[in-house]
CSV table of C-alpha atoms in Angstrom, one decimal:
chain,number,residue,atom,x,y,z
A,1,UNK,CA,0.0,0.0,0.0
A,2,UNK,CA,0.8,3.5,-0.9
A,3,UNK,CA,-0.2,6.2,2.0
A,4,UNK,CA,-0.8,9.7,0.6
A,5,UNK,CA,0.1,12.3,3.0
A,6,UNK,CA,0.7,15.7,3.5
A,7,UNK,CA,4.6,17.2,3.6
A,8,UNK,CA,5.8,20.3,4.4
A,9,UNK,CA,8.3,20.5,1.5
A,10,UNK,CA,5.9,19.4,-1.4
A,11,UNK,CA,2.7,20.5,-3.7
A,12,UNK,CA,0.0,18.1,-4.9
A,13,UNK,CA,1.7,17.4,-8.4
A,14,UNK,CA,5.4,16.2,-6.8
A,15,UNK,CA,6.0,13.2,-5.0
A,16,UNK,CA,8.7,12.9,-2.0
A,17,UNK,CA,12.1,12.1,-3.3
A,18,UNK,CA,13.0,10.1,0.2
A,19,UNK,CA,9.8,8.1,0.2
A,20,UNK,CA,7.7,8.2,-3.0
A,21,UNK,CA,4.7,9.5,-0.7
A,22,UNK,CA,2.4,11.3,-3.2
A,23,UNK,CA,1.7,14.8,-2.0
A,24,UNK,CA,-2.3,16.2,-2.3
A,25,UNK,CA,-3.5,20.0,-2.0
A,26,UNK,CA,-4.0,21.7,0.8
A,27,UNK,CA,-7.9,20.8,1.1
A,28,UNK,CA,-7.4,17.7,1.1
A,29,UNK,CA,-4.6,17.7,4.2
A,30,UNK,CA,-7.0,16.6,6.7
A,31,UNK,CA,-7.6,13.1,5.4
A,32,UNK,CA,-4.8,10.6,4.3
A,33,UNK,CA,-6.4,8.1,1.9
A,34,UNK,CA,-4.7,4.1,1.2
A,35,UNK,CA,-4.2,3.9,-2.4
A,36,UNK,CA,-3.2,0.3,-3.8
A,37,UNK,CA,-0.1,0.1,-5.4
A,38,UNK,CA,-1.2,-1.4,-9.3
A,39,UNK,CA,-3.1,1.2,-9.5
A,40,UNK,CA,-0.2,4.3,-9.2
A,41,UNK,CA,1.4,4.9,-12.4
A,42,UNK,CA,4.4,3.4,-13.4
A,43,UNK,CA,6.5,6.0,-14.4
A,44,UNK,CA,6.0,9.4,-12.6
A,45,UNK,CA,5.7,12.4,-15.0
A,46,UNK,CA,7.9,14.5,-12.0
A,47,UNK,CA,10.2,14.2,-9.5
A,48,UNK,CA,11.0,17.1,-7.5
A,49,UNK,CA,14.9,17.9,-6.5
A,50,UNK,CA,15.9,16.8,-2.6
A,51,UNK,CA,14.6,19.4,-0.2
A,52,UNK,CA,16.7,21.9,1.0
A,53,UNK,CA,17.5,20.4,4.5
A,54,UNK,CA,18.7,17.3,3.5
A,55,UNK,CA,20.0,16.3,7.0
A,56,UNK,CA,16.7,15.1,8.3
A,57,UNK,CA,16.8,11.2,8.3
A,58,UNK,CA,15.9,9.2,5.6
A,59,UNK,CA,12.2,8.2,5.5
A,60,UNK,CA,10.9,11.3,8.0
A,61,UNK,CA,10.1,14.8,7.2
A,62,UNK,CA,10.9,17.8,9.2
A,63,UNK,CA,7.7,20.1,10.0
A,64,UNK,CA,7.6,22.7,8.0
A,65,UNK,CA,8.4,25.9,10.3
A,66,UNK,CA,8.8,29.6,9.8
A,67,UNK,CA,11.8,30.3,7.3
A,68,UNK,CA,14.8,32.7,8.6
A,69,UNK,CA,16.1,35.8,6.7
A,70,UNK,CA,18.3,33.8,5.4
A,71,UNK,CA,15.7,31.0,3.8
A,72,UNK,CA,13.2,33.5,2.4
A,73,UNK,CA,16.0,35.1,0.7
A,74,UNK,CA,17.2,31.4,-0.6
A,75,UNK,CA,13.4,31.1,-1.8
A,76,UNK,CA,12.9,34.2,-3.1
A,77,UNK,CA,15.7,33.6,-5.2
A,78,UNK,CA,14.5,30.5,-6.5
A,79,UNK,CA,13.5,29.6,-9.8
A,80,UNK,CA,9.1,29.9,-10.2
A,81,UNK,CA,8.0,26.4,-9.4
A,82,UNK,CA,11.2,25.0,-8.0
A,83,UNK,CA,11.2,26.4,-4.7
A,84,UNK,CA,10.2,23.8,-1.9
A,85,UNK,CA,6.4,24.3,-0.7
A,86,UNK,CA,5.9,27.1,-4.1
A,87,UNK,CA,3.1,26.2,-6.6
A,88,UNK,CA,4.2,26.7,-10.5
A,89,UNK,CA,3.9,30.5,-11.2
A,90,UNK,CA,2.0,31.7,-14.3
A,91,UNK,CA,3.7,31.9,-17.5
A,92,UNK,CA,6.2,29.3,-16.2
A,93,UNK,CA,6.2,25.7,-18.3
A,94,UNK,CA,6.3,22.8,-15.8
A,95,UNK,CA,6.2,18.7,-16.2
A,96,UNK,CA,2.6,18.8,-15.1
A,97,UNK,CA,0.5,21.8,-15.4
A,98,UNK,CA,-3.0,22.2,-13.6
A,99,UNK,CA,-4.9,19.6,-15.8
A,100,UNK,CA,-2.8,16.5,-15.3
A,101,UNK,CA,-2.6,17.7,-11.9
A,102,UNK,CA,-6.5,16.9,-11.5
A,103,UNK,CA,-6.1,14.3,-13.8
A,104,UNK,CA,-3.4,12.7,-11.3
A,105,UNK,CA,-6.6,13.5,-8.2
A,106,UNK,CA,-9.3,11.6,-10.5
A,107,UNK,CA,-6.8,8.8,-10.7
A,108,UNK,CA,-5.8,8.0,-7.3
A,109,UNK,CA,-9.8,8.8,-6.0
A,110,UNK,CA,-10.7,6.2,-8.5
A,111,UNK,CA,-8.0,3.9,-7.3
A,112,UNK,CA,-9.5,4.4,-3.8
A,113,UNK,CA,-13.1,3.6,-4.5
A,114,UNK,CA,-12.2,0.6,-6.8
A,115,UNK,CA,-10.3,-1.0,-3.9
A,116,UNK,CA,-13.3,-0.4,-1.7
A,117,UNK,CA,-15.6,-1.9,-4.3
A,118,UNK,CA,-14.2,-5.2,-3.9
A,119,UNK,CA,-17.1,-8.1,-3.7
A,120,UNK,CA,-16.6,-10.0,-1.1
A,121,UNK,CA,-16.8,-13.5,-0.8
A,122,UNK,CA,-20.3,-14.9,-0.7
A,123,UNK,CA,-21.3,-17.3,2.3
A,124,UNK,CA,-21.5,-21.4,1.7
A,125,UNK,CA,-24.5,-22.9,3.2
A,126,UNK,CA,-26.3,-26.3,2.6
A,127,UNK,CA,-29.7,-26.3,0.5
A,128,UNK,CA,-31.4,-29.2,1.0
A,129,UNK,CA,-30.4,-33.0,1.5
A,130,UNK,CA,-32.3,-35.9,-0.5
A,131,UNK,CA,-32.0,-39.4,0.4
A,132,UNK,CA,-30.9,-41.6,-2.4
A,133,UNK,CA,-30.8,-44.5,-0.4
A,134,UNK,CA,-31.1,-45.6,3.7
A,135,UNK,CA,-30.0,-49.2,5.3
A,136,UNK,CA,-29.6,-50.1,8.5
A,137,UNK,CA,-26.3,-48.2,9.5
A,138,UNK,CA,-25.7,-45.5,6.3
A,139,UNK,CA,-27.7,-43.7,4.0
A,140,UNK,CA,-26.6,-41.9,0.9
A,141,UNK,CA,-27.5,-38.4,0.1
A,142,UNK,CA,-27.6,-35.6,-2.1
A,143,UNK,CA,-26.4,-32.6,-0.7
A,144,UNK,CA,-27.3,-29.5,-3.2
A,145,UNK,CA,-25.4,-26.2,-1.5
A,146,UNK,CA,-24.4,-22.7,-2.8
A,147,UNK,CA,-20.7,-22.0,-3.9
A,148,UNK,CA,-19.3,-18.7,-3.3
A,149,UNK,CA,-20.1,-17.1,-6.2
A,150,UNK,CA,-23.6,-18.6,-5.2
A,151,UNK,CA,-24.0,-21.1,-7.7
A,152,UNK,CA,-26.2,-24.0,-6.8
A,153,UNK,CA,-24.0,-27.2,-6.5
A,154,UNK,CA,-24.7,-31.0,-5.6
A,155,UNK,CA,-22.5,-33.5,-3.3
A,156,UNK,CA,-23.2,-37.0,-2.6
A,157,UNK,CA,-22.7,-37.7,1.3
A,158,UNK,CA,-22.8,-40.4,3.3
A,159,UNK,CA,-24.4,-40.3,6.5
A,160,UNK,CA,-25.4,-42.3,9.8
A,161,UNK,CA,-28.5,-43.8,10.0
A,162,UNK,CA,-30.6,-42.5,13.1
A,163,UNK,CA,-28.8,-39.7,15.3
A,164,UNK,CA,-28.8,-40.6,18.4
A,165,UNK,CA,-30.3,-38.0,21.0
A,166,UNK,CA,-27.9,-36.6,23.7
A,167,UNK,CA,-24.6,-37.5,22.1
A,168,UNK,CA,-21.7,-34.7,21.4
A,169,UNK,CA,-19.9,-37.2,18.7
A,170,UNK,CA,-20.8,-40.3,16.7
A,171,UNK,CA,-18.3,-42.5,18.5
A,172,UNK,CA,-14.9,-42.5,20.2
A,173,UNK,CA,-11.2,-43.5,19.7
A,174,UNK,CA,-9.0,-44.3,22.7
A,175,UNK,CA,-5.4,-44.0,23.2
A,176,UNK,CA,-4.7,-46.6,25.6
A,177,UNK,CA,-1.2,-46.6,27.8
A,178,UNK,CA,-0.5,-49.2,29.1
A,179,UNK,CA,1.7,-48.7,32.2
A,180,UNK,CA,3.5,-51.8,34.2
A,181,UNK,CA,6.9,-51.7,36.7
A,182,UNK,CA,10.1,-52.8,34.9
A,183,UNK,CA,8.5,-52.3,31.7
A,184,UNK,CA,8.5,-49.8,28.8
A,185,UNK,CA,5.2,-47.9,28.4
A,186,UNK,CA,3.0,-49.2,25.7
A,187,UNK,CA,0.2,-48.2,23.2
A,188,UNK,CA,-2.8,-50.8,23.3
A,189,UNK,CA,-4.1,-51.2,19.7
A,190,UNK,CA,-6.4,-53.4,17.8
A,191,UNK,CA,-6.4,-55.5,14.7
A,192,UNK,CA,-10.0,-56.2,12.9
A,193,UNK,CA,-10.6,-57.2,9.2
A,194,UNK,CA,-12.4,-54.5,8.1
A,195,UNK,CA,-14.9,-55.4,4.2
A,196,UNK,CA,-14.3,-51.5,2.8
A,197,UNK,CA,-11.0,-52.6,2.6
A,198,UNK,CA,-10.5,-56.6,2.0
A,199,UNK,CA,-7.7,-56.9,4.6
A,200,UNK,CA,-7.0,-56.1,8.5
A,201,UNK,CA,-6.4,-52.7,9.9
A,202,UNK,CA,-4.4,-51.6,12.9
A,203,UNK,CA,-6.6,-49.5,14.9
A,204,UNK,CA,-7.1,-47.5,18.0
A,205,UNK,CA,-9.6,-49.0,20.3
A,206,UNK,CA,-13.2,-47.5,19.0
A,207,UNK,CA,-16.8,-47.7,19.1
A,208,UNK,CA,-20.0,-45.4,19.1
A,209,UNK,CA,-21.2,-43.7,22.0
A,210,UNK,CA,-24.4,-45.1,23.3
A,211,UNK,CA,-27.3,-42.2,24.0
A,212,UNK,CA,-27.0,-40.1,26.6
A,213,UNK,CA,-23.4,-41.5,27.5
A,214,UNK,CA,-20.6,-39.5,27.6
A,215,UNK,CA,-17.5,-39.6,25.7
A,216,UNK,CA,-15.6,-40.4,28.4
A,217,UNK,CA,-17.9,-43.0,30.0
A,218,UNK,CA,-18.2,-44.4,26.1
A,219,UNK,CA,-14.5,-45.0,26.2
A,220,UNK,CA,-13.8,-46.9,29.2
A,221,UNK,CA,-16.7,-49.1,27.8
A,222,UNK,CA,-15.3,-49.8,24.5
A,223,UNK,CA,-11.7,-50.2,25.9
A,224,UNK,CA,-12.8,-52.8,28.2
A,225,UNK,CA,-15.2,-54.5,25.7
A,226,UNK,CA,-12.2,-54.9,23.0
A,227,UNK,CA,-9.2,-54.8,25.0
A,228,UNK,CA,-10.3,-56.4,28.4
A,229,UNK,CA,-8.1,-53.3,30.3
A,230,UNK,CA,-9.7,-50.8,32.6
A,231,UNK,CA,-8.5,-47.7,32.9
A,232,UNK,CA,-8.5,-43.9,33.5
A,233,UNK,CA,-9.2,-41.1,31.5
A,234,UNK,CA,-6.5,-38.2,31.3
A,235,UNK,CA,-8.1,-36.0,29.0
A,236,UNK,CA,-11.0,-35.9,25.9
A,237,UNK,CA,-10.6,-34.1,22.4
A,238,UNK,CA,-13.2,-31.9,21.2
A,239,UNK,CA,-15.6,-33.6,18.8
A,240,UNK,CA,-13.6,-34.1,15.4
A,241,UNK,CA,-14.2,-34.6,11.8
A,242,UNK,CA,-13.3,-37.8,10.4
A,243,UNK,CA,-13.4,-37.4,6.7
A,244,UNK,CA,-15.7,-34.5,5.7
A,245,UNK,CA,-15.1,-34.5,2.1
A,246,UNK,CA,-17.1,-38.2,2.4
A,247,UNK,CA,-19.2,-38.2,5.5
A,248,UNK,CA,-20.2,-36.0,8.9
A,249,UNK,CA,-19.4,-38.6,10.9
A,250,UNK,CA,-17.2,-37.2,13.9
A,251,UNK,CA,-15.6,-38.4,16.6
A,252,UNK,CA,-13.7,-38.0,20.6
A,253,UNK,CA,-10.3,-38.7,20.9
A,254,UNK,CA,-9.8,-39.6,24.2
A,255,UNK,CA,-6.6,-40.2,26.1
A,256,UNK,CA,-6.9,-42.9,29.2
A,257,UNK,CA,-3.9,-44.6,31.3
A,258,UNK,CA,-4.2,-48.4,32.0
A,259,UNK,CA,-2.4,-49.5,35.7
A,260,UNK,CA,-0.8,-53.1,34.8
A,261,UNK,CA,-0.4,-53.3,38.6
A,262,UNK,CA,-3.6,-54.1,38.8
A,263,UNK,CA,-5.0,-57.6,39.4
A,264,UNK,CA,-7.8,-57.3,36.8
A,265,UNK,CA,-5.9,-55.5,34.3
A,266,UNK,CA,-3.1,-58.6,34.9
A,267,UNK,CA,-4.8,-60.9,32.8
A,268,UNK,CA,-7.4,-59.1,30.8
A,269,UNK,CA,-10.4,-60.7,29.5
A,270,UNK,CA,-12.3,-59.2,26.3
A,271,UNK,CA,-15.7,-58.7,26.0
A,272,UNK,CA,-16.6,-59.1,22.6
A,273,UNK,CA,-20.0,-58.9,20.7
A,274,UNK,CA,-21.9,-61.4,18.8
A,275,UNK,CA,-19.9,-61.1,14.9
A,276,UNK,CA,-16.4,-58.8,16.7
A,277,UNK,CA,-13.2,-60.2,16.5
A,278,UNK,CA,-10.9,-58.6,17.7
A,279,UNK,CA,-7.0,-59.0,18.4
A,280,UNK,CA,-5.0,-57.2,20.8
A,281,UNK,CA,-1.7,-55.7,20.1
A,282,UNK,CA,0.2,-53.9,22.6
A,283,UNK,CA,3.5,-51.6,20.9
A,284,UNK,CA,6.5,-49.9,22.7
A,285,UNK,CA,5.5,-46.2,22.9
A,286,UNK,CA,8.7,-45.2,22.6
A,287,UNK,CA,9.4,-47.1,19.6
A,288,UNK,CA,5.9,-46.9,18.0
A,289,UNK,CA,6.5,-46.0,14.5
A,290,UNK,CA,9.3,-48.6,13.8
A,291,UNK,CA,6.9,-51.3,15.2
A,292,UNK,CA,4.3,-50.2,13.2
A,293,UNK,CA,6.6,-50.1,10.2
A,294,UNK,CA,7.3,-53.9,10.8
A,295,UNK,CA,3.9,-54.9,11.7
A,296,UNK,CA,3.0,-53.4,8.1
A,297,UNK,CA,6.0,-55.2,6.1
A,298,UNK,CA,5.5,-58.7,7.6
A,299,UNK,CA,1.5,-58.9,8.0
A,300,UNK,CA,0.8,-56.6,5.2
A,301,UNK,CA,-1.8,-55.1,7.2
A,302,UNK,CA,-3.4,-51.3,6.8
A,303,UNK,CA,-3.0,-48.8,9.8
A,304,UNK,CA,-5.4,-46.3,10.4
A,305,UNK,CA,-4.4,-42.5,9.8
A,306,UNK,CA,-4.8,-41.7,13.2
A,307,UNK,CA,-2.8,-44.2,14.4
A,308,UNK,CA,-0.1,-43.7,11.8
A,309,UNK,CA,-0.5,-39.7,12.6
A,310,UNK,CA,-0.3,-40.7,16.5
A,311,UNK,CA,3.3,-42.6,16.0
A,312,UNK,CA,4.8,-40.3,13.5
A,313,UNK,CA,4.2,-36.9,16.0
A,314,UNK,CA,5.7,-39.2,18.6
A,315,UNK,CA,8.7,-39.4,17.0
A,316,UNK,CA,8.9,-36.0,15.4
A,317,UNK,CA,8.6,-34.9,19.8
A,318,UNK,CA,11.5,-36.9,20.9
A,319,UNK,CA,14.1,-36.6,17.7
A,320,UNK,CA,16.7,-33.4,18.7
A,321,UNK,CA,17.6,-30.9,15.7
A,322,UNK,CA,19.9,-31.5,13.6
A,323,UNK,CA,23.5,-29.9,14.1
A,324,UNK,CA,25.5,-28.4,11.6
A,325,UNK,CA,29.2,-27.9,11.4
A,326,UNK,CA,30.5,-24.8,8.6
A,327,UNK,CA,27.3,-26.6,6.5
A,328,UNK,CA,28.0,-29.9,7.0
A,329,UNK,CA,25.9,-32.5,8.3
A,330,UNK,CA,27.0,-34.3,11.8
A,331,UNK,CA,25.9,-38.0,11.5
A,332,UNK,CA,25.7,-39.8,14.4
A,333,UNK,CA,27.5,-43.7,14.7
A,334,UNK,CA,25.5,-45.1,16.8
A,335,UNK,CA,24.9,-46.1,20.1
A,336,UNK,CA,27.0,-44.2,22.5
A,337,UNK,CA,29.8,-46.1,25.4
A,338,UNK,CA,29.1,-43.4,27.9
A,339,UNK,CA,32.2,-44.9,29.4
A,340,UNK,CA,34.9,-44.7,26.7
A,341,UNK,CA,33.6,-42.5,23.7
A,342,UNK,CA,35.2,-42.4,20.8
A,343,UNK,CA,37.7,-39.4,19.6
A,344,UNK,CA,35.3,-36.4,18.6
A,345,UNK,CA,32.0,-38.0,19.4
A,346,UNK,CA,30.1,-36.0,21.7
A,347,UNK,CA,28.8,-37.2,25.2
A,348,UNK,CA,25.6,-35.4,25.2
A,349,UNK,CA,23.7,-37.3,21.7
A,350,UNK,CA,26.5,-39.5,20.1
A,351,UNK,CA,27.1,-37.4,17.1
A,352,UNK,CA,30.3,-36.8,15.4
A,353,UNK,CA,31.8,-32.8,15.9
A,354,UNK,CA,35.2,-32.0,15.1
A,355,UNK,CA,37.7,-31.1,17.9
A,356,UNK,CA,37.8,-27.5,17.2
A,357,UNK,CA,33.9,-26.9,17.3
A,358,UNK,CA,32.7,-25.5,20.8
A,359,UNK,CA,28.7,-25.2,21.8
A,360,UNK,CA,29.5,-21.5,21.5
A,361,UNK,CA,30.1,-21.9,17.3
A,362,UNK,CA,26.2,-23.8,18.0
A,363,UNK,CA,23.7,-21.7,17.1
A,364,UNK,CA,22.0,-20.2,20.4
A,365,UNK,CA,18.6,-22.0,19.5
A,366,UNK,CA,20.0,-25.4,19.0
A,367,UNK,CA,22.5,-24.7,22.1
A,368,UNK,CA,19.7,-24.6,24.2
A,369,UNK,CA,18.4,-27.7,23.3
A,370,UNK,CA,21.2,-29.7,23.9
């Protein structure tokens, strides 16, 4: 954005030699108007000379204050329609006389009401849903809604069948950690064959909440029913969006810790329905994504995103950045011997440095880290 503003040193038809602010008349001094830049010209007819004081810093003006004996004689001796703050005297020729100067005022006041007369965007909304067809468990539909231009649009959807009353979310997925003495932490998944897909998925423990149960309440439930482990809940998710370019179907994430302590969560015992089948795994946390990795190549299984999504942003939490030596990268050799390391390996995360390189050469933010 160009501002135009008023300047002490300047006439409407000149424009500031410091900071290409266009100058306007005197009338129009009490208002500064936003004009967009594609719409200034590209190359300006005139461009003043530097004002007189030229020790004011670069990018400010000096008010304009009562001139000395010494500057009224300066500017009466001044050529007409040079002299700083002087309109172009009659019978004088100049790069823009009065017409292009209102010319130049058309142009920027149409500049400023044709960025105001923007149209904005207009709003989406949904008008009207037709059942195509309705089974049990899903129905299809046909969604006809406005686009923003507010062109009438169809989309198929697929939906639910029969919301139930009371219920924040459709269902609920639980991350399940499983904690036990003398042993690593770990996430309790389960594996289904699931039709949509002709093959077996890796999943979080899920299941749709019941009416007038809570999500929290609902996952307890369907973590014992699949798993056979009772637990506690740490914290719930807002209700989120599954796949909205397909369905409104929407779900709780909710977080719960399992004590393996605990006689009944020793030997846990599932409680399946009639037609579930269900197999528990149980996965180092701290090793989650590799484990999944392997779990894919060997069984040939599919994971679901969110549990793909879950391992990868574990990982991505515990890795350290990356150091860089005069642009090189430091690669690290492997597990470290705490005891005896090797020549130029560093104690603090195994990685090769060069003897010369001190954690003051670091960059601060990765300095900190370490």
């Amino acid at each position: 954005m160009v501002t135009v503003l008023n300047s002490g040193y300047h006439t409407e038809k000149q424009q500031c030699a410091t900071c290409s602010f266009f100058i306007l008349p005197s009338a129009w001094h009490s208002t500064a108007r936003p004009v967009s830049a594609p719409f200034l010209p590209k190359k300006l007819p005139f461009r003043p000379e530097p004002p007189l004081r030229s020790r004011s810093r670069p990018g400010r003006h000096r008010r304009r204050t009562r001139p000395g004996p010494a500057s009224a004689a300066a500017i009466s001796s001044a050529p007409p329609g040079r002299g700083p703050g002087s309109l172009p005297a009659a019978g004088h020729s100049s790069s823009l006389d009065f017409a292009q100067e209102g010319k130049s005022l058309t142009f920027l006041k149409m500049a400023t009401e044709t960025s105001a007369e923007v149209p904005k965007t207009a709003r989406q909304f949904v008008l009207k849903e037709e059942v195509i067809v309705e089974r049990k468990w899903l129905k299809l539909e046909e969604t006809t809604y406005t686009d923003p231009n507010g062109k009438t649009r169809t989309w198929e959807t697929v939906k639910r069948a029969g919301r139930k009353k009371g219920v924040s979310a459709d269902g609920v997925a639980v991350i399940a950690v499983l904690q036990r003495t003398l042993h690593y932490d770990c996430i309790v998944l389960v594996k289904q064959f699931r039709p949509p897909i002709n093959g077996y998925c890796l999943e979080f423990p899920a299941g749709l909440i019941e009416e007038n149960e809570t999500a929290e309440s609902a996952a307890l439930r369907e973590l014992e029913e699949e798993t056979g482990y009772k637990g506690e809940v740490v914290e719930c998710t807002p209700a989120l969006c599954l796949d909205p370019g397909l369905s409104n179907s929407t779900t709780h994430i909710v977080s719960v810790t399992i004590n393996g302590d605990e006689a009944e969560n020793t030997r846990p015992k599932q409680k399946l329905d009639d037609g579930e089948y269900v197999e528990v795994i149980s996965l180092p946390k701290n090793d989650l994504l590799q484990r999944i990795d392997e779990l894919v190549a060997e069984e040939h299984i599919a994971v679901d995103a969110r549990v793909y999504t879950y391992a990868l942003a574990l990982k991505r939490a515990t890795e350290k950045p990356l150091q860089e030596t005069q642009g090189k990268k430091q690669q690290c050799p492997g597990p470290r011997d705490a005891a005896n390391p090797p020549p130029n390996q560093c104690t603090a995360n195994s990685c090769m440095i060069k003897p010369d390189v001190t954690i003051g050469e670091i960059p601060n933010s990765i300095s900190l880290l370490l």
